[in-house]
């Protein structure tokens, strides 16, 4: 990473990457800056940061007007880097987003014109309005972080994250995301309506001159924080707990939940296992720890696993949601218990004083 310069935003020059507590302060400052714009929705803003640190993509689902797009724009401003918004419509073709070959008469040959997705942050607005060919073009971009045009491969910039939004209430002109596409997203976050006091604060804050977010991070810092998140320690018993959570979606009868056998048609894929580890590590870093606790796994389980489940026909007819199924599984699968050594305080353990588990 290049050395800090005088032109960098406040907070960047103070971070040299020595400890997770210092990283947590910087990440907390970035999250607080987004919260200056977005009233409430603390869970959504935190999960956006989790997805960024875990090198994953995020899908936001909510009715129109709950500040999904504003949150993503504010988040991109705070963390720095290039940002592009792509409005997905039914008449889009893949070349509109990834680029195409253009004939140049002066060169008597073809030149490559890259699409708008070659930025650090792609906001795929209303992604479920795009037809299947466009959604499949996004698969290579999201999974491989590269695009193939005219026999050549063009890598996406680093860091790279796709944050997509979708509207769950419309049915006309909508192409539901297939399971393979949903599985590419590390997190799927449901964005609810604001509460009464938050609605009043939105009226007070946004009806006049709205506040503006300030940049806190930059792409080099993000890469450094991503490497730091990937080094967060995961105890073997915590890893086994993650595996048991995923296995419980495939064979619930073996985990004392035989009633879920007819509810779940297809369980979570191994991407859910890897996603739980990556998201839990990122959340631990946000909280200033260099080790993962079972509570970190439980906090991200619903957003990582619920969109990877496929429920049976009867469960859908009975209005059973995947989030309810995941909550039941998390409640039924026992987590390992952290054991703190003498002198350690559970509320604020030292950075390198990791708990044992049993």
Short mmCIF file of C-alpha atoms in Angstrom, two decimals:
data_model
loop_
_atom_site.label_atom_id
_atom_site.label_comp_id
_atom_site.label_asym_id
_atom_site.label_seq_id
_atom_site.Cartn_x
_atom_site.Cartn_y
_atom_site.Cartn_z
CA UNK A 1 0.00 0.00 0.00
CA UNK A 2 1.27 3.44 -0.85
CA UNK A 3 2.15 5.76 1.99
CA UNK A 4 -0.55 8.22 3.13
CA UNK A 5 -0.50 11.62 1.49
CA UNK A 6 -1.73 14.98 2.62
CA UNK A 7 -4.70 14.78 0.24
CA UNK A 8 -6.16 11.62 1.79
CA UNK A 9 -9.33 11.93 3.88
CA UNK A 10 -9.11 12.16 7.65
CA UNK A 11 -8.60 8.85 9.36
CA UNK A 12 -6.63 7.18 6.56
CA UNK A 13 -3.23 8.53 7.55
CA UNK A 14 -3.73 7.32 11.12
CA UNK A 15 -4.25 3.68 10.09
CA UNK A 16 -1.12 1.61 9.59
CA UNK A 17 -2.73 -1.81 10.06
CA UNK A 18 -1.07 -2.66 13.40
CA UNK A 19 -4.14 -4.07 15.14
CA UNK A 20 -7.73 -5.12 14.82
CA UNK A 21 -8.85 -2.52 17.36
CA UNK A 22 -7.48 0.23 15.15
CA UNK A 23 -9.15 -1.33 12.10
CA UNK A 24 -12.43 -1.53 14.01
CA UNK A 25 -12.27 2.18 14.88
CA UNK A 26 -11.72 3.07 11.22
CA UNK A 27 -14.52 0.77 10.06
CA UNK A 28 -16.80 2.17 12.76
CA UNK A 29 -16.05 5.68 11.54
CA UNK A 30 -16.95 4.64 7.98
CA UNK A 31 -20.21 3.01 9.11
CA UNK A 32 -21.09 6.10 11.18
CA UNK A 33 -20.52 8.29 8.13
CA UNK A 34 -23.07 6.26 6.16
CA UNK A 35 -25.46 6.52 9.11
CA UNK A 36 -25.33 10.30 8.77
CA UNK A 37 -27.27 9.83 5.52
CA UNK A 38 -29.29 6.68 6.20
CA UNK A 39 -31.69 6.83 9.14
CA UNK A 40 -31.92 3.47 10.90
CA UNK A 41 -31.17 0.37 8.78
CA UNK A 42 -28.12 -0.33 10.96
CA UNK A 43 -28.19 -4.01 10.00
CA UNK A 44 -28.14 -3.25 6.27
CA UNK A 45 -25.22 -0.82 6.55
CA UNK A 46 -23.20 -3.25 8.69
CA UNK A 47 -23.86 -6.10 6.25
CA UNK A 48 -22.65 -3.95 3.35
CA UNK A 49 -19.36 -3.55 5.20
CA UNK A 50 -19.28 -7.29 5.95
CA UNK A 51 -19.72 -8.08 2.25
CA UNK A 52 -16.93 -5.66 1.31
CA UNK A 53 -14.45 -7.09 3.83
CA UNK A 54 -15.38 -10.68 2.90
CA UNK A 55 -14.88 -9.98 -0.84
CA UNK A 56 -18.47 -10.96 -1.53
CA UNK A 57 -21.48 -9.51 -3.28
CA UNK A 58 -24.66 -8.31 -1.60
CA UNK A 59 -28.32 -8.44 -2.66
CA UNK A 60 -30.71 -5.95 -1.06
CA UNK A 61 -34.41 -6.74 -1.23
CA UNK A 62 -37.10 -4.31 -0.18
CA UNK A 63 -40.09 -2.33 -1.37
CA UNK A 64 -39.45 0.93 -3.28
CA UNK A 65 -38.43 3.96 -1.26
CA UNK A 66 -36.64 2.38 1.70
CA UNK A 67 -33.27 3.96 0.73
CA UNK A 68 -31.59 0.92 -0.85
CA UNK A 69 -30.01 2.91 -3.67
CA UNK A 70 -29.19 5.87 -1.42
CA UNK A 71 -27.47 3.53 1.03
CA UNK A 72 -25.29 2.01 -1.70
CA UNK A 73 -24.36 5.42 -3.15
CA UNK A 74 -23.48 6.75 0.30
CA UNK A 75 -21.51 3.59 1.10
CA UNK A 76 -19.51 3.88 -2.13
CA UNK A 77 -18.72 7.52 -1.34
CA UNK A 78 -17.48 6.68 2.16
CA UNK A 79 -15.24 3.76 1.15
CA UNK A 80 -13.87 5.50 -1.95
CA UNK A 81 -13.14 3.94 -5.33
CA UNK A 82 -15.03 4.14 -8.61
CA UNK A 83 -18.80 3.73 -8.59
CA UNK A 84 -21.29 2.97 -11.35
CA UNK A 85 -25.06 2.51 -11.26
CA UNK A 86 -26.59 0.24 -13.89
CA UNK A 87 -30.37 0.42 -14.18
CA UNK A 88 -31.50 -3.05 -15.26
CA UNK A 89 -34.41 -3.10 -17.73
CA UNK A 90 -36.01 -5.85 -19.83
CA UNK A 91 -34.42 -4.57 -23.05
CA UNK A 92 -30.82 -4.82 -21.80
CA UNK A 93 -28.36 -7.03 -23.67
CA UNK A 94 -25.08 -8.39 -22.19
CA UNK A 95 -22.91 -6.01 -24.21
CA UNK A 96 -24.64 -3.07 -22.51
CA UNK A 97 -23.04 -3.95 -19.20
CA UNK A 98 -19.80 -5.85 -19.94
CA UNK A 99 -18.73 -4.14 -23.18
CA UNK A 100 -18.39 -5.09 -26.83
CA UNK A 101 -16.15 -4.98 -29.90
CA UNK A 102 -16.43 -1.83 -32.01
CA UNK A 103 -15.13 -1.58 -35.58
CA UNK A 104 -12.70 1.29 -36.06
CA UNK A 105 -12.39 2.22 -39.74
CA UNK A 106 -9.17 4.17 -39.13
CA UNK A 107 -7.52 1.05 -37.71
CA UNK A 108 -9.27 -1.33 -40.12
CA UNK A 109 -9.99 -3.58 -37.17
CA UNK A 110 -12.00 -4.01 -34.00
CA UNK A 111 -11.43 -2.21 -30.72
CA UNK A 112 -12.76 -3.26 -27.31
CA UNK A 113 -15.11 -0.87 -25.55
CA UNK A 114 -15.44 -1.97 -21.92
CA UNK A 115 -18.81 -1.62 -20.23
CA UNK A 116 -19.80 0.33 -17.11
CA UNK A 117 -19.15 -2.62 -14.77
CA UNK A 118 -15.37 -2.09 -14.72
CA UNK A 119 -15.43 -0.10 -11.49
CA UNK A 120 -14.88 -0.92 -7.81
CA UNK A 121 -18.59 -0.72 -6.92
CA UNK A 122 -21.38 -1.78 -9.25
CA UNK A 123 -24.92 -0.95 -8.19
CA UNK A 124 -27.16 -3.32 -10.15
CA UNK A 125 -30.45 -1.54 -9.65
CA UNK A 126 -33.53 -3.81 -9.85
CA UNK A 127 -31.48 -6.73 -11.10
CA UNK A 128 -34.56 -8.95 -11.40
CA UNK A 129 -35.82 -6.80 -14.28
CA UNK A 130 -32.99 -8.00 -16.52
CA UNK A 131 -33.54 -10.99 -18.84
CA UNK A 132 -31.73 -14.28 -18.41
CA UNK A 133 -28.93 -13.50 -20.90
CA UNK A 134 -27.91 -10.40 -18.94
CA UNK A 135 -28.09 -12.24 -15.63
CA UNK A 136 -25.85 -15.01 -17.02
CA UNK A 137 -23.36 -12.39 -18.22
CA UNK A 138 -23.16 -11.21 -14.63
CA UNK A 139 -22.27 -14.73 -13.44
CA UNK A 140 -18.69 -14.73 -14.78
CA UNK A 141 -18.20 -11.16 -13.59
CA UNK A 142 -19.37 -11.96 -10.06
CA UNK A 143 -17.78 -15.40 -9.69
CA UNK A 144 -14.52 -14.98 -11.61
CA UNK A 145 -14.25 -11.17 -11.39
CA UNK A 146 -13.39 -11.03 -15.05
CA UNK A 147 -15.11 -10.65 -18.43
CA UNK A 148 -14.31 -12.34 -21.75
CA UNK A 149 -14.83 -10.22 -24.87
CA UNK A 150 -13.60 -11.19 -28.34
CA UNK A 151 -11.40 -13.99 -27.07
CA UNK A 152 -9.62 -11.79 -24.51
CA UNK A 153 -10.11 -11.71 -20.75
CA UNK A 154 -10.38 -8.43 -18.89
CA UNK A 155 -10.10 -8.53 -15.08
CA UNK A 156 -12.28 -6.34 -12.90
CA UNK A 157 -10.49 -3.74 -10.73
CA UNK A 158 -9.63 -4.52 -7.13
CA UNK A 159 -11.52 -4.31 -4.86
CA UNK A 160 -14.66 -5.29 -6.76
CA UNK A 161 -18.14 -5.74 -5.33
CA UNK A 162 -21.60 -5.99 -6.89
CA UNK A 163 -24.45 -4.65 -4.75
CA UNK A 164 -27.79 -5.47 -6.36
CA UNK A 165 -31.28 -4.39 -5.39
CA UNK A 166 -34.57 -6.07 -6.20
CA UNK A 167 -38.21 -5.27 -5.62
CA UNK A 168 -40.21 -8.21 -4.19
CA UNK A 169 -43.71 -6.86 -4.85
CA UNK A 170 -43.85 -6.41 -8.63
CA UNK A 171 -44.64 -9.23 -11.05
CA UNK A 172 -44.88 -7.53 -14.47
CA UNK A 173 -41.64 -7.26 -16.42
CA UNK A 174 -39.73 -9.16 -13.76
CA UNK A 175 -37.44 -12.14 -14.31
CA UNK A 176 -36.93 -13.90 -10.94
CA UNK A 177 -33.28 -14.59 -10.14
CA UNK A 178 -32.46 -18.27 -10.71
CA UNK A 179 -30.93 -20.29 -7.88
CA UNK A 180 -27.47 -20.22 -9.51
CA UNK A 181 -27.56 -16.43 -9.64
CA UNK A 182 -28.76 -16.03 -6.04
CA UNK A 183 -26.04 -18.40 -4.88
CA UNK A 184 -23.40 -16.00 -6.24
CA UNK A 185 -24.39 -13.40 -3.64
CA UNK A 186 -22.64 -13.77 -0.32
CA UNK A 187 -25.45 -11.95 1.50
CA UNK A 188 -29.12 -11.27 0.84
CA UNK A 189 -30.38 -8.57 3.17
CA UNK A 190 -34.07 -7.83 3.63
CA UNK A 191 -34.61 -4.07 4.00
CA UNK A 192 -37.72 -3.37 6.13
CA UNK A 193 -39.81 -0.24 6.52
CA UNK A 194 -38.39 2.28 9.02
CA UNK A 195 -39.91 2.46 12.49
CA UNK A 196 -42.04 5.39 13.62
CA UNK A 197 -39.27 7.39 15.28
CA UNK A 198 -36.99 6.72 12.31
CA UNK A 199 -39.67 7.94 9.90
CA UNK A 200 -39.85 11.20 11.85
CA UNK A 201 -36.06 11.54 11.72
CA UNK A 202 -36.13 10.95 7.95
CA UNK A 203 -38.66 13.76 7.62
CA UNK A 204 -36.57 16.08 9.77
CA UNK A 205 -33.22 15.26 8.16
CA UNK A 206 -34.07 14.85 4.48
CA UNK A 207 -36.83 17.44 3.97
CA UNK A 208 -34.29 20.29 4.14
CA UNK A 209 -30.72 20.35 2.87
CA UNK A 210 -29.74 16.65 3.20
CA UNK A 211 -26.33 15.79 4.68
CA UNK A 212 -23.48 14.53 2.54
CA UNK A 213 -21.13 11.63 3.26
CA UNK A 214 -17.37 12.12 3.51
CA UNK A 215 -14.79 9.67 2.19
CA UNK A 216 -13.08 7.66 4.95
CA UNK A 217 -11.38 4.75 3.13
CA UNK A 218 -9.73 4.19 -0.25
CA UNK A 219 -9.16 1.10 -2.45
CA UNK A 220 -5.66 0.43 -1.05
CA UNK A 221 -6.97 0.54 2.52
CA UNK A 222 -9.85 -1.75 1.60
CA UNK A 223 -7.47 -4.36 0.18
CA UNK A 224 -5.42 -4.16 3.37
CA UNK A 225 -8.51 -4.56 5.54
CA UNK A 226 -9.70 -7.49 3.40
CA UNK A 227 -6.39 -9.26 3.98
CA UNK A 228 -6.67 -8.51 7.70
CA UNK A 229 -10.20 -9.97 7.78
CA UNK A 230 -9.02 -13.15 6.04
CA UNK A 231 -6.42 -13.63 8.81
CA UNK A 232 -9.00 -13.65 11.62
CA UNK A 233 -8.65 -16.90 13.58
CA UNK A 234 -11.40 -19.54 13.35
CA UNK A 235 -11.27 -22.26 16.01
CA UNK A 236 -11.83 -25.84 14.86
CA UNK A 237 -14.97 -26.16 16.99
CA UNK A 238 -16.38 -22.96 15.48
CA UNK A 239 -15.62 -24.34 12.01
CA UNK A 240 -17.39 -27.59 12.92
CA UNK A 241 -20.36 -25.55 14.15
CA UNK A 242 -20.53 -23.81 10.75
CA UNK A 243 -20.47 -27.18 8.97
CA UNK A 244 -23.25 -28.51 11.22
CA UNK A 245 -25.44 -25.51 10.43
CA UNK A 246 -25.08 -26.16 6.71
CA UNK A 247 -25.59 -29.92 7.06
CA UNK A 248 -28.76 -29.28 9.05
CA UNK A 249 -30.30 -27.70 5.94
CA UNK A 250 -29.63 -30.87 3.93
CA UNK A 251 -30.50 -33.58 6.46
CA UNK A 252 -32.58 -31.87 9.17
CA UNK A 253 -33.81 -35.20 10.58
CA UNK A 254 -30.27 -36.00 11.76
CA UNK A 255 -30.33 -32.80 13.83
CA UNK A 256 -33.64 -33.52 15.62
CA UNK A 257 -35.73 -31.50 13.14
CA UNK A 258 -37.64 -34.18 11.18
CA UNK A 259 -40.50 -31.76 10.50
CA UNK A 260 -38.17 -29.70 8.24
CA UNK A 261 -37.53 -32.66 5.91
CA UNK A 262 -40.69 -31.94 3.92
CA UNK A 263 -40.19 -28.17 4.18
CA UNK A 264 -36.70 -27.95 2.65
CA UNK A 265 -36.45 -29.19 -0.92
CA UNK A 266 -32.81 -28.20 -1.57
CA UNK A 267 -30.35 -27.37 1.21
CA UNK A 268 -27.44 -24.95 1.22
CA UNK A 269 -24.46 -25.47 -1.07
CA UNK A 270 -20.79 -25.48 0.05
CA UNK A 271 -20.73 -21.78 -0.89
CA UNK A 272 -22.79 -21.24 2.25
CA UNK A 273 -20.07 -22.88 4.36
CA UNK A 274 -17.35 -20.68 2.87
CA UNK A 275 -19.64 -17.65 3.06
CA UNK A 276 -20.35 -18.18 6.76
CA UNK A 277 -16.63 -18.30 7.52
CA UNK A 278 -15.82 -15.21 5.44
CA UNK A 279 -18.75 -13.16 6.76
CA UNK A 280 -18.10 -14.16 10.40
CA UNK A 281 -14.44 -13.16 10.03
CA UNK A 282 -15.45 -9.78 8.61
CA UNK A 283 -17.93 -9.18 11.43
CA UNK A 284 -15.29 -10.10 14.02
CA UNK A 285 -12.92 -7.53 12.49
CA UNK A 286 -15.65 -4.86 12.57
CA UNK A 287 -16.03 -5.61 16.30
CA UNK A 288 -12.27 -5.36 16.85
CA UNK A 289 -11.50 -9.04 17.44
CA UNK A 290 -8.92 -11.29 15.79
CA UNK A 291 -10.97 -14.45 16.41
CA UNK A 292 -14.48 -15.59 15.49
CA UNK A 293 -17.13 -16.31 18.13
CA UNK A 294 -20.23 -18.47 17.55
CA UNK A 295 -22.30 -15.30 17.97
CA UNK A 296 -20.63 -13.89 14.84
CA UNK A 297 -21.75 -16.95 12.89
CA UNK A 298 -25.28 -16.66 14.27
CA UNK A 299 -25.43 -12.96 13.38
CA UNK A 300 -24.69 -13.59 9.68
CA UNK A 301 -26.40 -17.00 9.31
CA UNK A 302 -29.77 -15.72 8.08
CA UNK A 303 -28.32 -13.36 5.46
CA UNK A 304 -25.80 -15.93 4.20
CA UNK A 305 -28.03 -19.03 4.15
CA UNK A 306 -31.68 -18.05 3.63
CA UNK A 307 -31.44 -17.22 -0.08
CA UNK A 308 -29.62 -20.50 -0.81
CA UNK A 309 -32.52 -22.64 0.42
CA UNK A 310 -35.26 -23.92 -1.87
CA UNK A 311 -38.47 -24.73 -0.02
CA UNK A 312 -41.00 -27.35 -1.01
CA UNK A 313 -44.32 -26.52 -2.65
CA UNK A 314 -46.36 -27.06 0.52
CA UNK A 315 -44.09 -24.79 2.55
CA UNK A 316 -44.40 -22.02 -0.03
CA UNK A 317 -48.18 -22.46 -0.05
CA UNK A 318 -48.19 -22.15 3.75
CA UNK A 319 -46.19 -18.89 3.54
CA UNK A 320 -43.18 -20.39 5.31
CA UNK A 321 -40.16 -18.15 4.71
CA UNK A 322 -36.58 -19.30 4.36
CA UNK A 323 -35.59 -16.85 7.11
CA UNK A 324 -37.89 -18.65 9.54
CA UNK A 325 -36.31 -22.00 8.61
CA UNK A 326 -32.79 -20.65 9.20
CA UNK A 327 -33.82 -19.15 12.55
CA UNK A 328 -35.16 -22.55 13.60
CA UNK A 329 -31.94 -24.30 12.55
CA UNK A 330 -29.76 -21.76 14.38
CA UNK A 331 -31.89 -22.23 17.50
CA UNK A 332 -31.69 -26.05 17.35
CA UNK A 333 -28.00 -26.64 16.46
CA UNK A 334 -25.98 -26.16 19.68
CA UNK A 335 -22.96 -23.84 19.36
CA UNK A 336 -19.61 -24.43 21.10
CA UNK A 337 -19.14 -22.58 24.38
CA UNK A 338 -16.20 -20.17 24.68
CA UNK A 339 -14.01 -20.76 27.73
CA UNK A 340 -12.10 -17.69 28.90
CA UNK A 341 -8.83 -18.08 30.75
CA UNK A 342 -8.20 -16.40 34.07
CA UNK A 343 -7.66 -12.69 33.75
CA UNK A 344 -9.66 -12.39 30.53
CA UNK A 345 -12.78 -10.29 30.43
CA UNK A 346 -15.51 -11.49 28.17
CA UNK A 347 -16.62 -7.98 27.31
CA UNK A 348 -13.23 -6.69 26.13
CA UNK A 349 -10.64 -9.42 25.80
CA UNK A 350 -7.17 -8.50 24.65
CA UNK A 351 -6.44 -8.68 20.99
CA UNK A 352 -4.34 -11.87 21.10
CA UNK A 353 -6.12 -13.48 24.08
CA UNK A 354 -8.30 -15.94 22.23
CA UNK A 355 -10.84 -18.13 24.01
CA UNK A 356 -10.85 -21.88 23.95
CA UNK A 357 -14.06 -23.75 23.17
CA UNK A 358 -15.77 -26.89 24.33
#
